[in-house]
Short mmCIF file of C-alpha atoms and ligand atoms in Angstrom, two decimals:
data_model
loop_
_atom_site.label_atom_id
_atom_site.label_comp_id
_atom_site.label_asym_id
_atom_site.label_seq_id
_atom_site.Cartn_x
_atom_site.Cartn_y
_atom_site.Cartn_z
CA MET E 149 0.00 0.00 0.00
CA THR E 150 1.49 3.32 -1.03
CA PHE E 151 1.25 6.47 1.04
CA ARG E 152 -1.91 8.55 0.89
CA ILE E 153 -2.74 11.76 2.67
CA SER E 154 -5.10 10.79 5.46
CA ASP E 155 -8.59 12.22 5.70
CA ASP E 156 -7.84 12.93 9.35
CA LEU E 157 -5.01 15.26 8.45
CA VAL E 158 -7.26 17.14 6.00
CA ALA E 159 -10.02 17.37 8.61
CA GLU E 160 -7.60 18.57 11.25
CA SER E 161 -6.14 21.34 9.09
CA ASN E 162 -9.65 22.32 7.99
CA ARG E 163 -10.76 22.60 11.60
CA ALA E 164 -7.96 25.06 12.29
CA ALA E 165 -8.81 27.15 9.24
CA ARG E 166 -12.57 27.10 9.73
CA PRO E 167 -13.24 30.08 12.06
CA ALA E 168 -11.38 32.57 9.84
CA LEU E 169 -13.01 31.13 6.73
CA ASP E 170 -16.52 31.44 8.17
CA GLU E 171 -15.84 35.06 9.05
CA ASP E 172 -14.43 35.94 5.62
CA TYR E 173 -17.18 34.07 3.78
CA ALA E 174 -19.90 35.87 5.75
CA ALA E 175 -18.31 39.27 5.07
CA LEU E 176 -18.03 38.51 1.36
CA ALA E 177 -21.63 37.23 1.30
CA ARG E 178 -22.79 40.60 2.66
CA GLN E 179 -20.68 42.53 0.18
CA LEU E 180 -21.99 40.50 -2.77
CA ALA E 181 -25.59 40.68 -1.53
CA ARG E 182 -25.34 44.49 -1.68
CA ARG E 183 -24.44 44.02 -5.34
CA GLY E 184 -27.36 41.66 -5.89
CA VAL E 185 -25.18 38.55 -6.10
CA ASP E 186 -26.10 35.40 -4.16
CA ILE E 187 -22.85 33.95 -2.84
CA GLU E 188 -24.39 30.49 -2.56
CA ALA E 189 -25.09 30.37 -6.30
CA ILE E 190 -21.46 31.27 -7.00
CA ALA E 191 -20.22 28.66 -4.50
CA ARG E 192 -22.35 26.02 -6.23
CA ALA E 193 -20.99 27.01 -9.65
CA VAL E 194 -17.43 26.82 -8.35
CA MET E 195 -18.12 23.36 -6.93
CA ALA E 196 -19.46 22.25 -10.31
CA PHE E 197 -16.40 23.52 -12.19
CA GLY E 198 -13.85 20.93 -13.22
CA VAL E 199 -10.58 21.08 -15.11
CA ALA E 200 -8.59 18.10 -16.37
CA ILE E 201 -5.03 17.46 -15.23
CA PRO E 202 -2.55 16.51 -17.97
CA THR E 203 -0.79 13.32 -16.96
CA TRP E 204 2.46 14.77 -18.29
CA GLY E 205 2.09 17.72 -15.89
CA VAL E 206 2.75 15.75 -12.70
CA GLY E 207 6.30 14.94 -13.78
CA THR E 208 8.95 17.65 -13.67
CA GLY E 209 9.19 19.43 -17.00
CA GLY E 210 12.26 20.88 -18.59
CA THR E 211 13.60 23.06 -21.33
CA ARG E 212 15.66 22.16 -24.35
CA PHE E 213 18.72 22.83 -22.22
CA ALA E 214 18.05 20.59 -19.28
CA ARG E 215 15.61 18.95 -17.00
CA PHE E 216 16.16 18.96 -13.27
CA PRO E 217 14.15 16.03 -11.90
CA GLY E 218 12.46 16.44 -8.57
CA PRO E 219 12.23 13.83 -5.81
CA GLY E 220 9.58 11.15 -5.98
CA GLU E 221 8.61 11.78 -9.59
CA PRO E 222 6.01 9.46 -11.08
CA ARG E 223 7.64 6.52 -12.87
CA GLY E 224 4.68 5.49 -14.95
CA VAL E 225 1.03 6.06 -15.50
CA GLU E 226 0.03 4.37 -12.22
CA ASP E 227 2.15 6.83 -10.24
CA LYS E 228 0.74 9.70 -12.29
CA ILE E 229 -2.77 8.63 -11.35
CA GLU E 230 -1.75 8.59 -7.71
CA ASP E 231 -0.45 12.17 -7.95
CA CYS E 232 -3.53 13.34 -9.87
CA ALA E 233 -5.73 11.72 -7.23
CA THR E 234 -3.84 13.60 -4.52
CA ILE E 235 -4.48 16.87 -6.34
CA GLN E 236 -8.16 16.02 -6.59
CA GLN E 237 -8.32 14.91 -2.96
CA LEU E 238 -7.21 18.37 -1.83
CA VAL E 239 -8.69 20.77 -4.40
CA ARG E 240 -11.79 18.89 -5.62
CA ALA E 241 -11.71 20.71 -8.95
CA THR E 242 -9.80 18.17 -11.04
CA PRO E 243 -11.93 15.05 -11.48
CA ARG E 244 -10.50 14.10 -14.87
CA ILE E 245 -7.11 13.39 -16.36
CA SER E 246 -5.93 13.85 -19.93
CA PRO E 247 -3.50 11.13 -21.02
CA HIS E 248 -0.79 11.33 -23.68
CA PHE E 249 0.27 8.41 -25.89
CA PRO E 250 2.58 6.63 -26.08
CA TRP E 251 3.82 8.29 -22.86
CA ASP E 252 1.01 6.67 -20.86
CA PHE E 253 1.08 3.35 -22.62
CA THR E 254 0.15 0.28 -20.58
CA SER E 255 -0.87 -3.25 -21.44
CA ASP E 256 -4.09 -3.25 -19.39
CA TRP E 257 -6.47 -0.45 -20.36
CA ALA E 258 -9.43 -1.80 -18.40
CA GLY E 259 -7.17 -2.04 -15.34
CA LEU E 260 -6.00 1.54 -15.85
CA ARG E 261 -9.56 2.82 -16.14
CA GLU E 262 -10.49 0.94 -12.95
CA ALA E 263 -7.42 2.18 -11.07
CA ALA E 264 -8.34 5.75 -11.98
CA ALA E 265 -12.01 5.25 -11.10
CA ALA E 266 -11.01 3.76 -7.74
CA ARG E 267 -9.32 7.09 -7.01
CA GLY E 268 -12.31 9.08 -8.27
CA LEU E 269 -10.80 10.00 -11.62
CA ALA E 270 -12.21 9.73 -15.14
CA PHE E 271 -10.48 10.29 -18.48
CA ASP E 272 -10.71 13.47 -20.51
CA ALA E 273 -9.40 14.00 -24.05
CA VAL E 274 -6.65 11.64 -25.19
CA ASN E 275 -3.58 13.25 -26.77
CA SER E 276 -1.66 11.75 -29.66
CA ASN E 277 2.06 12.28 -30.06
CA THR E 278 3.59 12.47 -33.50
CA PHE E 279 6.18 15.04 -32.51
CA GLN E 280 8.75 12.50 -31.31
CA ASP E 281 10.13 9.27 -32.67
CA GLN E 282 9.71 6.31 -30.38
CA PRO E 283 12.56 3.80 -29.86
CA GLY E 284 12.85 1.60 -32.92
CA GLN E 285 10.55 3.77 -35.04
CA THR E 286 11.59 3.40 -38.66
CA LEU E 287 9.40 6.03 -40.30
CA SER E 288 10.70 9.21 -38.68
CA TYR E 289 8.70 12.33 -37.83
CA LYS E 290 11.80 14.49 -38.21
CA PHE E 291 10.27 16.20 -41.25
CA GLY E 292 6.67 16.05 -40.14
CA SER E 293 3.87 13.61 -39.45
CA LEU E 294 0.32 14.17 -40.72
CA SER E 295 1.63 16.59 -43.37
CA HIS E 296 4.82 14.70 -44.22
CA VAL E 297 5.74 14.56 -47.92
CA GLU E 298 5.90 10.75 -47.79
CA ARG E 299 2.63 8.87 -47.69
CA ALA E 300 4.09 6.07 -45.54
CA VAL E 301 4.98 8.49 -42.73
CA ARG E 302 1.57 10.11 -42.94
CA GLU E 303 -0.02 6.70 -42.73
CA ALA E 304 1.97 5.83 -39.62
CA ALA E 305 0.83 9.08 -37.98
CA ILE E 306 -2.78 8.46 -38.98
CA ALA E 307 -2.59 4.92 -37.60
CA HIS E 308 -1.22 6.27 -34.30
CA ASN E 309 -4.12 8.71 -34.00
CA LYS E 310 -6.60 5.93 -34.72
CA ALA E 311 -4.90 3.80 -32.06
CA CYS E 312 -5.32 6.69 -29.61
CA ILE E 313 -9.04 6.81 -30.37
CA ALA E 314 -9.30 3.06 -29.74
CA ILE E 315 -7.47 3.42 -26.42
CA GLY E 316 -9.62 6.41 -25.51
CA GLN E 317 -12.75 4.35 -26.07
CA LYS E 318 -11.47 1.81 -23.58
CA LEU E 319 -10.77 4.58 -21.09
CA GLY E 320 -14.10 6.36 -21.49
CA SER E 321 -12.73 9.44 -23.27
CA LYS E 322 -14.86 11.39 -25.70
CA ALA E 323 -12.26 13.43 -27.56
CA LEU E 324 -8.92 13.25 -29.31
CA THR E 325 -6.57 16.24 -29.18
CA VAL E 326 -4.24 16.50 -32.15
CA TRP E 327 -1.24 18.77 -31.94
CA ILE E 328 1.41 18.34 -34.60
CA ALA E 329 4.88 19.79 -34.63
CA ASP E 330 4.88 19.82 -38.45
CA GLY E 331 6.32 22.87 -40.14
CA SER E 332 9.54 24.16 -41.62
CA ASN E 333 12.67 25.91 -40.47
CA PHE E 334 13.65 27.54 -43.75
CA ALA E 335 11.80 29.63 -46.29
CA GLY E 336 11.34 27.38 -49.29
CA GLN E 337 11.75 24.16 -47.30
CA SER E 338 8.07 23.33 -47.53
CA ASN E 339 5.26 24.12 -49.93
CA LEU E 340 2.93 25.95 -47.58
CA THR E 341 -0.22 25.07 -49.52
CA ARG E 342 0.56 21.42 -50.18
CA ALA E 343 1.63 20.79 -46.59
CA PHE E 344 -1.75 22.00 -45.33
CA ASP E 345 -3.56 19.95 -47.99
CA ARG E 346 -1.74 16.83 -46.84
CA TYR E 347 -2.62 17.64 -43.23
CA LEU E 348 -6.30 17.99 -44.11
CA GLU E 349 -6.28 14.74 -46.04
CA SER E 350 -4.74 12.93 -43.06
CA MET E 351 -7.15 14.52 -40.62
CA ARG E 352 -10.08 13.47 -42.80
CA GLU E 353 -9.00 9.85 -42.35
CA ILE E 354 -8.68 10.30 -38.59
CA CYS E 355 -12.11 11.94 -38.39
CA ALA E 356 -13.60 9.03 -40.29
CA ALA E 357 -12.48 6.78 -37.43
CA LEU E 358 -14.11 8.96 -34.75
CA PRO E 359 -17.06 7.44 -32.90
CA LEU E 360 -20.20 9.52 -33.42
CA ASP E 361 -20.22 10.90 -29.88
CA TRP E 362 -16.57 11.97 -30.05
CA ARG E 363 -14.96 15.26 -30.95
CA VAL E 364 -11.54 15.99 -32.36
CA PHE E 365 -9.72 18.98 -30.91
CA ILE E 366 -7.40 20.73 -33.32
CA GLU E 367 -4.61 22.45 -31.44
CA HIS E 368 -2.69 25.18 -33.20
CA LYS E 369 0.66 26.63 -32.19
CA LEU E 370 2.51 29.56 -33.70
CA TYR E 371 6.04 28.16 -33.65
CA GLU E 372 8.36 25.65 -31.98
CA PRO E 373 9.82 23.25 -32.84
CA ALA E 374 9.41 24.59 -36.39
CA PHE E 375 10.69 28.18 -36.46
CA TYR E 376 9.89 29.43 -39.94
CA SER E 377 6.38 28.11 -40.53
CA THR E 378 4.04 25.82 -38.69
CA VAL E 379 1.35 23.91 -40.57
CA VAL E 380 -1.40 24.66 -38.02
CA ALA E 381 0.01 27.97 -36.82
CA ASP E 382 -2.95 30.03 -35.73
CA TRP E 383 -6.63 29.99 -34.92
CA GLY E 384 -7.50 30.97 -38.49
CA THR E 385 -5.85 27.85 -39.84
CA SER E 386 -7.40 25.79 -37.08
CA PHE E 387 -10.83 27.24 -37.82
CA ALA E 388 -10.49 26.61 -41.55
CA ALA E 389 -9.49 23.01 -40.84
CA ALA E 390 -12.40 22.53 -38.40
CA LEU E 391 -14.83 23.86 -41.02
CA GLU E 392 -13.49 21.49 -43.65
CA LEU E 393 -13.45 18.51 -41.31
CA GLY E 394 -17.04 18.87 -40.19
CA PRO E 395 -19.09 19.15 -37.03
CA GLN E 396 -16.97 16.81 -34.90
CA ALA E 397 -13.90 18.98 -35.39
CA GLN E 398 -13.36 21.98 -33.14
CA CYS E 399 -10.52 24.34 -32.25
CA LEU E 400 -8.56 24.05 -29.04
CA VAL E 401 -7.11 27.18 -27.49
CA ASP E 402 -3.83 26.67 -25.66
CA LEU E 403 -3.19 30.00 -23.97
CA GLY E 404 0.52 29.92 -24.79
CA HIS E 405 0.21 29.22 -28.50
CA HIS E 406 -0.46 32.69 -29.88
CA ALA E 407 1.57 35.58 -31.21
CA PRO E 408 2.50 38.07 -28.46
CA GLY E 409 -0.22 40.62 -27.83
CA VAL E 410 -2.95 38.63 -29.56
CA ASN E 411 -6.39 39.15 -28.04
CA ILE E 412 -7.10 35.60 -26.87
CA GLU E 413 -10.49 36.38 -25.37
CA GLN E 414 -11.63 37.68 -28.74
CA ILE E 415 -10.52 34.45 -30.39
CA VAL E 416 -12.59 32.63 -27.78
CA ALA E 417 -15.59 34.82 -28.63
CA ARG E 418 -15.20 34.15 -32.36
CA LEU E 419 -14.84 30.40 -31.99
CA THR E 420 -17.83 30.32 -29.64
CA ARG E 421 -19.91 32.33 -32.10
CA PHE E 422 -19.44 29.63 -34.73
CA GLY E 423 -19.76 26.63 -32.42
CA LYS E 424 -16.12 25.76 -32.94
CA LEU E 425 -14.63 26.24 -29.49
CA ALA E 426 -13.27 22.84 -28.42
CA GLY E 427 -11.90 24.01 -25.11
CA PHE E 428 -8.62 25.00 -23.53
CA HIS E 429 -5.16 24.07 -22.54
CA PHE E 430 -4.75 26.49 -19.66
CA ASN E 431 -1.35 27.83 -18.70
CA ASP E 432 0.26 31.24 -18.64
CA SER E 433 3.04 32.89 -20.56
CA LYS E 434 5.10 36.01 -20.81
CA TYR E 435 6.92 35.38 -24.09
CA GLY E 436 5.83 32.27 -25.95
CA ASP E 437 4.72 28.73 -25.16
CA ASP E 438 6.14 29.18 -21.67
CA ASP E 439 3.75 26.68 -20.04
CA LEU E 440 3.84 28.64 -16.77
CA ASP E 441 1.20 28.19 -14.10
CA ALA E 442 -2.30 29.45 -14.97
CA GLY E 443 -2.92 32.92 -13.60
CA SER E 444 0.70 33.48 -12.59
CA ILE E 445 1.57 36.09 -15.23
CA ALA E 446 -1.60 37.61 -16.66
CA PRO E 447 -4.53 36.94 -14.33
CA PHE E 448 -6.62 39.71 -15.92
CA ARG E 449 -6.33 38.03 -19.32
CA LEU E 450 -7.43 34.75 -17.78
CA PHE E 451 -10.42 36.51 -16.23
CA LEU E 452 -11.31 38.02 -19.61
CA VAL E 453 -11.31 34.55 -21.17
CA PHE E 454 -13.67 33.32 -18.46
CA ASN E 455 -15.74 36.44 -18.93
CA GLU E 456 -16.38 35.33 -22.53
CA LEU E 457 -17.28 31.85 -21.29
CA ALA E 458 -19.71 33.22 -18.71
CA ASP E 459 -21.31 35.40 -21.38
CA ALA E 460 -21.63 32.44 -23.76
CA ALA E 461 -23.10 30.20 -21.06
CA LEU E 462 -25.64 32.85 -20.11
CA ARG E 463 -26.88 33.31 -23.67
CA LYS E 464 -26.82 29.51 -24.14
CA ALA E 465 -24.58 29.71 -27.21
CA ALA E 466 -25.21 26.82 -29.58
CA GLY E 467 -22.69 24.00 -29.37
CA PHE E 468 -20.98 25.58 -26.37
CA ALA E 469 -19.35 22.85 -24.26
CA PRO E 470 -15.70 23.77 -23.77
CA ALA E 471 -13.38 21.09 -22.41
CA CYS E 472 -11.15 22.61 -19.78
CA MET E 473 -7.70 21.15 -19.43
CA ILE E 474 -4.42 22.35 -18.00
CA ASP E 475 -1.23 22.08 -20.06
CA GLN E 476 1.80 23.22 -18.10
CA SER E 477 5.42 22.39 -17.58
CA HIS E 478 6.71 22.65 -14.03
CA ASN E 479 10.45 23.17 -14.04
CA VAL E 480 11.13 24.75 -10.66
CA THR E 481 8.15 23.83 -8.50
CA ASP E 482 6.62 20.68 -7.09
CA PRO E 483 4.21 19.83 -9.95
CA ILE E 484 1.48 18.81 -7.50
CA GLU E 485 1.61 22.20 -5.81
CA SER E 486 1.61 24.04 -9.14
CA LEU E 487 -1.33 22.05 -10.46
CA MET E 488 -3.36 22.57 -7.29
CA GLN E 489 -2.74 26.31 -7.38
CA SER E 490 -3.48 26.47 -11.12
CA ALA E 491 -6.82 24.72 -10.66
CA ILE E 492 -7.64 27.25 -7.94
CA GLU E 493 -6.70 30.16 -10.21
CA LEU E 494 -9.05 28.81 -12.88
CA GLN E 495 -11.86 28.53 -10.33
CA ARG E 496 -11.05 32.08 -9.27
CA ALA E 497 -11.36 33.43 -12.82
CA HIS E 498 -14.59 31.47 -13.22
CA ALA E 499 -16.07 32.92 -9.99
CA GLN E 500 -14.96 36.45 -10.84
CA ALA E 501 -16.59 36.16 -14.27
CA LEU E 502 -19.82 34.96 -12.67
CA ILE E 503 -20.11 38.00 -10.42
CA VAL E 504 -19.90 40.49 -13.29
CA ASP E 505 -23.11 42.51 -13.29
CA ARG E 506 -24.08 41.57 -16.87
CA ALA E 507 -27.09 43.88 -17.02
CA ALA E 508 -25.04 46.87 -15.89
CA LEU E 509 -22.28 45.89 -18.31
CA ALA E 510 -24.72 45.64 -21.21
CA SER E 511 -26.27 49.04 -20.42
CA ALA E 512 -22.86 50.68 -20.25
CA GLN E 513 -21.96 49.08 -23.58
CA GLU E 514 -25.22 50.21 -25.19
CA ALA E 515 -24.65 53.74 -23.90
CA ASN E 516 -21.09 53.83 -25.26
CA ASP E 517 -19.88 54.33 -21.71
CA ALA E 518 -16.43 52.94 -22.25
CA LEU E 519 -15.04 53.56 -18.79
CA GLY E 520 -18.27 52.55 -17.07
CA ALA E 521 -18.27 49.22 -18.91
CA HIS E 522 -14.63 48.65 -18.09
CA LEU E 523 -15.24 49.39 -14.43
CA GLU E 524 -17.98 46.77 -14.30
CA LEU E 525 -15.41 44.17 -15.32
CA LYS E 526 -12.79 45.60 -13.00
CA ARG E 527 -15.16 45.50 -10.04
CA ALA E 528 -15.64 41.77 -10.51
CA PHE E 529 -11.96 41.14 -11.21
CA LEU E 530 -10.86 43.04 -8.11
CA THR E 531 -13.23 41.18 -5.80
CA ASP E 532 -11.30 38.71 -3.68
CA VAL E 533 -13.34 35.54 -4.14
CA SER E 534 -10.87 33.36 -2.19
CA PRO E 535 -13.39 32.62 0.61
CA ILE E 536 -15.82 31.20 -1.98
CA LEU E 537 -13.12 28.95 -3.39
CA ALA E 538 -12.07 27.74 0.04
CA MET E 539 -15.68 27.13 1.08
CA ALA E 540 -16.33 25.21 -2.14
CA ARG E 541 -13.34 22.99 -1.39
CA LEU E 542 -14.47 22.44 2.18
CA ARG E 543 -18.00 21.53 1.15
CA SER E 544 -16.73 19.12 -1.50
CA GLY E 545 -14.53 17.32 1.01
CA GLY E 546 -11.24 18.97 0.04
CA ALA E 547 -8.77 21.11 1.94
CA VAL E 548 -9.36 24.74 2.86
CA ALA E 549 -5.61 25.33 2.42
CA PRO E 550 -4.47 22.68 -0.07
CA ILE E 551 -0.82 23.63 -0.35
CA ALA E 552 -0.27 23.98 3.39
CA THR E 553 -2.05 20.67 3.99
CA TYR E 554 -0.03 19.00 1.24
CA ARG E 555 3.23 20.26 2.70
CA ALA E 556 2.23 19.18 6.20
CA SER E 557 1.43 15.69 4.94
CA GLY E 558 5.00 14.89 3.87
CA TYR E 559 3.60 13.34 0.64
CA ARG E 560 6.61 14.26 -1.48
CA ASP E 561 9.13 12.78 0.96
CA GLN E 562 7.08 9.61 1.16
CA LYS E 563 7.00 9.34 -2.63
CA ALA E 564 10.74 9.99 -2.81
CA ARG E 565 11.20 6.87 -0.70
CA GLU E 566 8.61 4.80 -2.54
CA ARG E 567 9.73 5.83 -6.03
CA PRO E 568 13.49 5.57 -6.37
CA ALA E 569 14.81 8.09 -8.91
CA ALA E 570 14.91 6.78 -12.47
CA GLY E 571 18.08 8.81 -13.05
CA GLY E 572 19.13 10.64 -16.18
CA THR E 573 19.04 14.31 -17.08
CA LEU E 574 17.08 14.17 -20.29
CA ALA E 575 15.89 17.37 -21.89
CA GLY E 576 12.14 17.48 -21.96
CA ILE E 577 10.03 20.27 -23.34
CA VAL E 578 6.44 19.58 -22.57
C1 RM4 V 628 2.75 21.10 -27.09
C2 RM4 V 628 1.25 21.26 -27.02
C3 RM4 V 628 0.52 20.00 -26.72
C4 RM4 V 628 1.22 19.14 -25.69
C5 RM4 V 628 2.69 19.05 -25.95
C6 RM4 V 628 3.39 18.25 -24.86
O1 RM4 V 628 3.41 22.34 -27.08
O2 RM4 V 628 0.94 22.26 -26.08
O3 RM4 V 628 -0.75 20.26 -26.25
O4 RM4 V 628 0.66 17.87 -25.83
O5 RM4 V 628 3.25 20.34 -26.02
MN1 MN V 629 -1.20 22.29 -25.36
MN1 MN V 630 2.36 23.90 -25.77
#
């Protein structure tokens, strides 16, 4: 039996935090009531919010220069499930995990599904990986995968995606996320039109293998590892592909995959308008695909994204069912701590968006009151909703102070003993 954080420890730390929480929650309830907002409705919405943990996020990430492994890292998918379950135990906002293949390959899919279910976890979108060659792979992805000039390589990449769908069916997933690293490093290296045509042709074959109740999430990315052109570089390309591929295809927004300064919330609004918003890979960035913790760099931008989601949910936008996932790389923190805090930051943005006075905002907009409209958003954004988040965790059986409780539990030290280091200092950009 491996170490688990005991319910007693959680209860004990909650007991200590309870009096202050009750006081802060009551004060916030009064403040919100004056603004016509029922705190209980917001608390319920926060409790209902869930974001998927990427299985690759619980291991220590790295850069192309180095990776500095942390103690007690997960050695395989079973350990990853254990860490994801610990996150869920304390924050109660992460009931699903998003696996990546072949990284999470195992020989017993039914067993994996059961092991996850036993820890209260279900499977979100499955991710294919045609951006690396696997040991012994003869048809290399060095010059691309789904858009490769050689049919045989494209076929191998298509077959891998189909295999991911088949695995996903066994795990109870309902979506396949496809991100390809295909592109070029030199002007002239690739025919920009033909490469996209080949991509579309490959994706058509993958879509044909999708079960009827599945979706395919097209993930775009501006650059890296290709530095001159990327086949699916931006949301326009992603949208065009999703239109061509039909109703099951939608566009995934990874917050780090845009040109600097791009208005991400407006992209979200556009995709929503046309029923093409697949969902998100949440993270934060200052420069590029930094994969930093959600809400750590640009919390206002995150709030503005959630503001679009709240607006879409309120007007019951057709086809609006965004899948929320985190996609981060934790190089200098304990990944469990980062993922817990990131989930909380997403709940925070969600709660802040829900307390926007939409009627007042709409009137200010209709009256061309630019500052008045802006202040409506700012008022919600500047409201400290932390007591709602903590109360939601408490009521769902989690920890009022997840990081403090996690640190007090000694979980990482226990795992360091249970999981001897695999060794190696591989680079690892994820
Ligand atoms: C990519 C992209 C994908 C993720 C890989 C590991 O940059 O964000 O979503 O699967 O990294
Ligand atoms: Mn991503
Ligand atoms: Mn990325």
